[in-house]
Amino acid sequence: MNSFALCPLQSGYSFSPGNNMLEQQLLGGFARQRSMFVNNVHMVNVSVLLKSKTHAQYFWAFWRSHTLNPQPFLWRLITDSSEMQDHTCQFVAESLSVGERQGVIYSVSFQVRCKPLNNGDLAFDQSIVDIWDAGGPVDMFNLLEQLVNESLPNALGGLA
């Protein structure tokens, strides 16, 4: 699987998280919901800057090879994590637009469907929710600091 080498611009970068739920709106109260899909894909609006002739040649060659013969590719993006991760992506048909040129420099904007290679750990997600339910991460660090700096030295009674 090919990897896309250009970095996305922060300007105009946005994504819609994949929704795994099916929902039926009711006349009153909460909607009826259930899990319908597994590992639904995110939609990402992205732009890349083509700042030289070689960047433009690479982009158009990559675009043509993945739209004339549609196939997934790897790209490092930020979606539902705070860090860049590898995602399996595919270009969305008819989403490409070319920005205004400034000499040889111009940007292209497009959409990709993507899914992180590592979908995360549900147990880890639940532990984050539990920490926030218990008062938040700052309170947990304060308890840890108190344990290490006060309770442990008092328990050792000067043995260390």
Short mmCIF file of C-alpha atoms in Angstrom, two decimals:
data_model
loop_
_atom_site.label_atom_id
_atom_site.label_comp_id
_atom_site.label_asym_id
_atom_site.label_seq_id
_atom_site.Cartn_x
_atom_site.Cartn_y
_atom_site.Cartn_z
CA MET A 1 0.00 0.00 0.00
CA ASN A 2 1.38 3.42 -0.98
CA SER A 3 1.95 6.20 1.56
CA PHE A 4 1.00 9.78 0.71
CA ALA A 5 4.08 11.92 1.43
CA LEU A 6 2.66 15.47 1.54
CA CYS A 7 1.64 17.03 4.86
CA PRO A 8 -1.87 18.45 5.21
CA LEU A 9 -2.26 22.18 5.86
CA GLN A 10 -3.87 23.27 9.13
CA SER A 11 -5.89 25.87 7.26
CA GLY A 12 -9.21 24.37 6.22
CA TYR A 13 -8.49 21.03 7.92
CA SER A 14 -11.61 19.48 9.42
CA PHE A 15 -13.10 16.06 9.87
CA SER A 16 -16.41 14.42 10.61
CA PRO A 17 -16.03 11.37 12.84
CA GLY A 18 -17.50 8.12 11.64
CA ASN A 19 -20.82 7.39 13.29
CA ASN A 20 -21.49 3.78 14.27
CA MET A 21 -25.03 4.41 15.48
CA LEU A 22 -28.42 4.07 13.87
CA GLU A 23 -30.99 6.47 15.30
CA GLN A 24 -34.76 6.74 15.08
CA GLN A 25 -36.25 10.05 16.18
CA LEU A 26 -39.34 9.74 18.37
CA LEU A 27 -42.20 12.24 18.78
CA GLY A 28 -41.10 13.02 22.32
CA GLY A 29 -38.11 12.26 24.51
CA PHE A 30 -34.83 10.72 23.53
CA ALA A 31 -34.31 9.08 20.17
CA ARG A 32 -34.06 5.32 19.93
CA GLN A 33 -30.42 4.41 19.25
CA ARG A 34 -28.43 1.27 18.63
CA SER A 35 -25.04 0.33 17.36
CA MET A 36 -25.37 -0.41 13.66
CA PHE A 37 -21.92 -0.28 12.12
CA VAL A 38 -18.46 -1.36 13.15
CA ASN A 39 -15.41 0.78 12.36
CA ASN A 40 -17.22 3.37 10.28
CA VAL A 41 -14.87 5.76 8.44
CA HIS A 42 -14.14 9.43 9.11
CA MET A 43 -14.54 12.10 6.41
CA VAL A 44 -11.64 14.58 6.30
CA ASN A 45 -11.53 17.89 4.41
CA VAL A 46 -7.90 18.62 3.70
CA SER A 47 -5.59 20.84 1.64
CA VAL A 48 -1.98 20.36 0.65
CA LEU A 49 0.42 23.02 -0.59
CA LEU A 50 2.20 22.31 -3.85
CA LYS A 51 5.18 24.62 -3.40
CA SER A 52 7.37 23.40 -6.24
CA LYS A 53 7.16 21.68 -9.58
CA THR A 54 8.26 18.38 -8.00
CA HIS A 55 5.50 18.60 -5.35
CA ALA A 56 2.92 19.20 -8.09
CA GLN A 57 4.24 16.32 -10.21
CA TYR A 58 4.15 13.98 -7.21
CA PHE A 59 0.61 15.02 -6.20
CA TRP A 60 -0.87 14.65 -9.68
CA ALA A 61 0.87 11.30 -10.23
CA PHE A 62 -0.41 10.02 -6.86
CA TRP A 63 -3.91 11.39 -7.50
CA ARG A 64 -4.14 9.83 -10.95
CA SER A 65 -2.82 6.45 -9.81
CA HIS A 66 -5.33 6.29 -6.92
CA THR A 67 -8.35 7.56 -8.86
CA LEU A 68 -7.85 5.75 -12.16
CA ASN A 69 -7.23 2.52 -10.25
CA PRO A 70 -9.01 3.19 -6.92
CA GLN A 71 -7.10 1.70 -4.03
CA PRO A 72 -6.49 2.67 -0.40
CA PHE A 73 -3.31 4.41 0.70
CA LEU A 74 -1.65 5.34 4.00
CA TRP A 75 -1.49 8.91 5.30
CA ARG A 76 -0.55 10.44 8.66
CA LEU A 77 -3.52 12.51 9.87
CA ILE A 78 -5.04 13.79 13.10
CA THR A 79 -8.62 12.66 13.62
CA ASP A 80 -9.95 11.36 16.95
CA SER A 81 -6.54 11.40 18.65
CA SER A 82 -4.43 14.34 19.75
CA GLU A 83 -1.47 13.07 17.74
CA MET A 84 -0.83 12.22 14.12
CA GLN A 85 -1.46 8.57 13.32
CA ASP A 86 -1.35 6.42 10.24
CA HIS A 87 -4.74 6.10 8.54
CA THR A 88 -5.93 3.96 5.68
CA CYS A 89 -7.47 6.45 3.23
CA GLN A 90 -9.25 6.71 -0.08
CA PHE A 91 -9.97 9.82 -2.13
CA VAL A 92 -13.62 10.94 -2.33
CA ALA A 93 -14.84 11.18 -5.92
CA GLU A 94 -15.34 14.69 -7.33
CA SER A 95 -13.97 16.41 -4.21
CA LEU A 96 -10.79 17.90 -5.70
CA SER A 97 -10.51 21.65 -6.17
CA VAL A 98 -7.43 23.62 -7.15
CA GLY A 99 -6.68 26.88 -5.34
CA GLU A 100 -5.38 30.16 -6.67
CA ARG A 101 -1.86 30.11 -8.08
CA GLN A 102 0.96 32.34 -6.91
CA GLY A 103 3.63 31.58 -9.48
CA VAL A 104 4.38 27.87 -9.25
CA ILE A 105 2.87 27.64 -5.75
CA TYR A 106 -0.76 26.60 -5.29
CA SER A 107 -2.89 24.45 -3.02
CA VAL A 108 -5.29 21.64 -3.75
CA SER A 109 -8.22 20.75 -1.51
CA PHE A 110 -10.03 17.43 -1.41
CA GLN A 111 -11.78 14.94 0.86
CA VAL A 112 -10.64 11.54 2.00
CA ARG A 113 -12.42 8.72 3.77
CA CYS A 114 -10.11 7.37 6.43
CA LYS A 115 -9.83 4.94 9.28
CA PRO A 116 -6.99 4.88 11.83
CA LEU A 117 -4.80 1.79 11.64
CA ASN A 118 -5.01 1.58 15.42
CA ASN A 119 -8.68 2.05 16.36
CA GLY A 120 -7.86 2.55 20.01
CA ASP A 121 -8.39 0.51 23.12
CA LEU A 122 -11.89 0.52 24.63
CA ALA A 123 -10.52 -0.32 28.10
CA PHE A 124 -8.16 2.68 27.90
CA ASP A 125 -11.04 4.92 26.77
CA GLN A 126 -13.12 3.72 29.72
CA SER A 127 -10.26 4.43 32.15
CA ILE A 128 -10.09 8.02 30.85
CA VAL A 129 -13.84 8.42 31.39
CA ASP A 130 -13.51 6.92 34.89
CA ILE A 131 -10.73 9.37 35.83
CA TRP A 132 -12.91 12.30 34.78
CA ASP A 133 -15.89 10.84 36.66
CA ALA A 134 -13.70 10.69 39.78
CA GLY A 135 -12.97 14.43 39.63
CA GLY A 136 -10.58 14.81 36.71
CA PRO A 137 -6.92 14.14 35.97
CA VAL A 138 -5.65 17.10 38.04
CA ASP A 139 -7.26 15.66 41.19
CA MET A 140 -5.71 12.25 40.45
CA PHE A 141 -2.22 13.79 40.07
CA ASN A 142 -2.67 15.71 43.32
CA LEU A 143 -3.49 12.44 45.11
CA LEU A 144 -0.43 10.78 43.56
CA GLU A 145 1.79 13.70 44.58
CA GLN A 146 0.44 13.50 48.16
CA LEU A 147 1.09 9.74 48.24
CA VAL A 148 4.69 10.02 47.01
CA ASN A 149 5.76 13.17 48.83
CA GLU A 150 3.89 12.88 52.15
CA SER A 151 2.35 9.49 52.86
CA LEU A 152 5.27 7.33 51.70
CA PRO A 153 7.99 9.22 53.66
CA ASN A 154 5.74 9.14 56.78
CA ALA A 155 5.15 5.39 56.36
CA LEU A 156 8.86 4.69 55.99
CA GLY A 157 9.61 6.70 59.13
CA GLY A 158 13.08 7.68 58.03
CA LEU A 159 14.18 4.16 56.98
CA ALA A 160 15.27 5.24 53.53
#
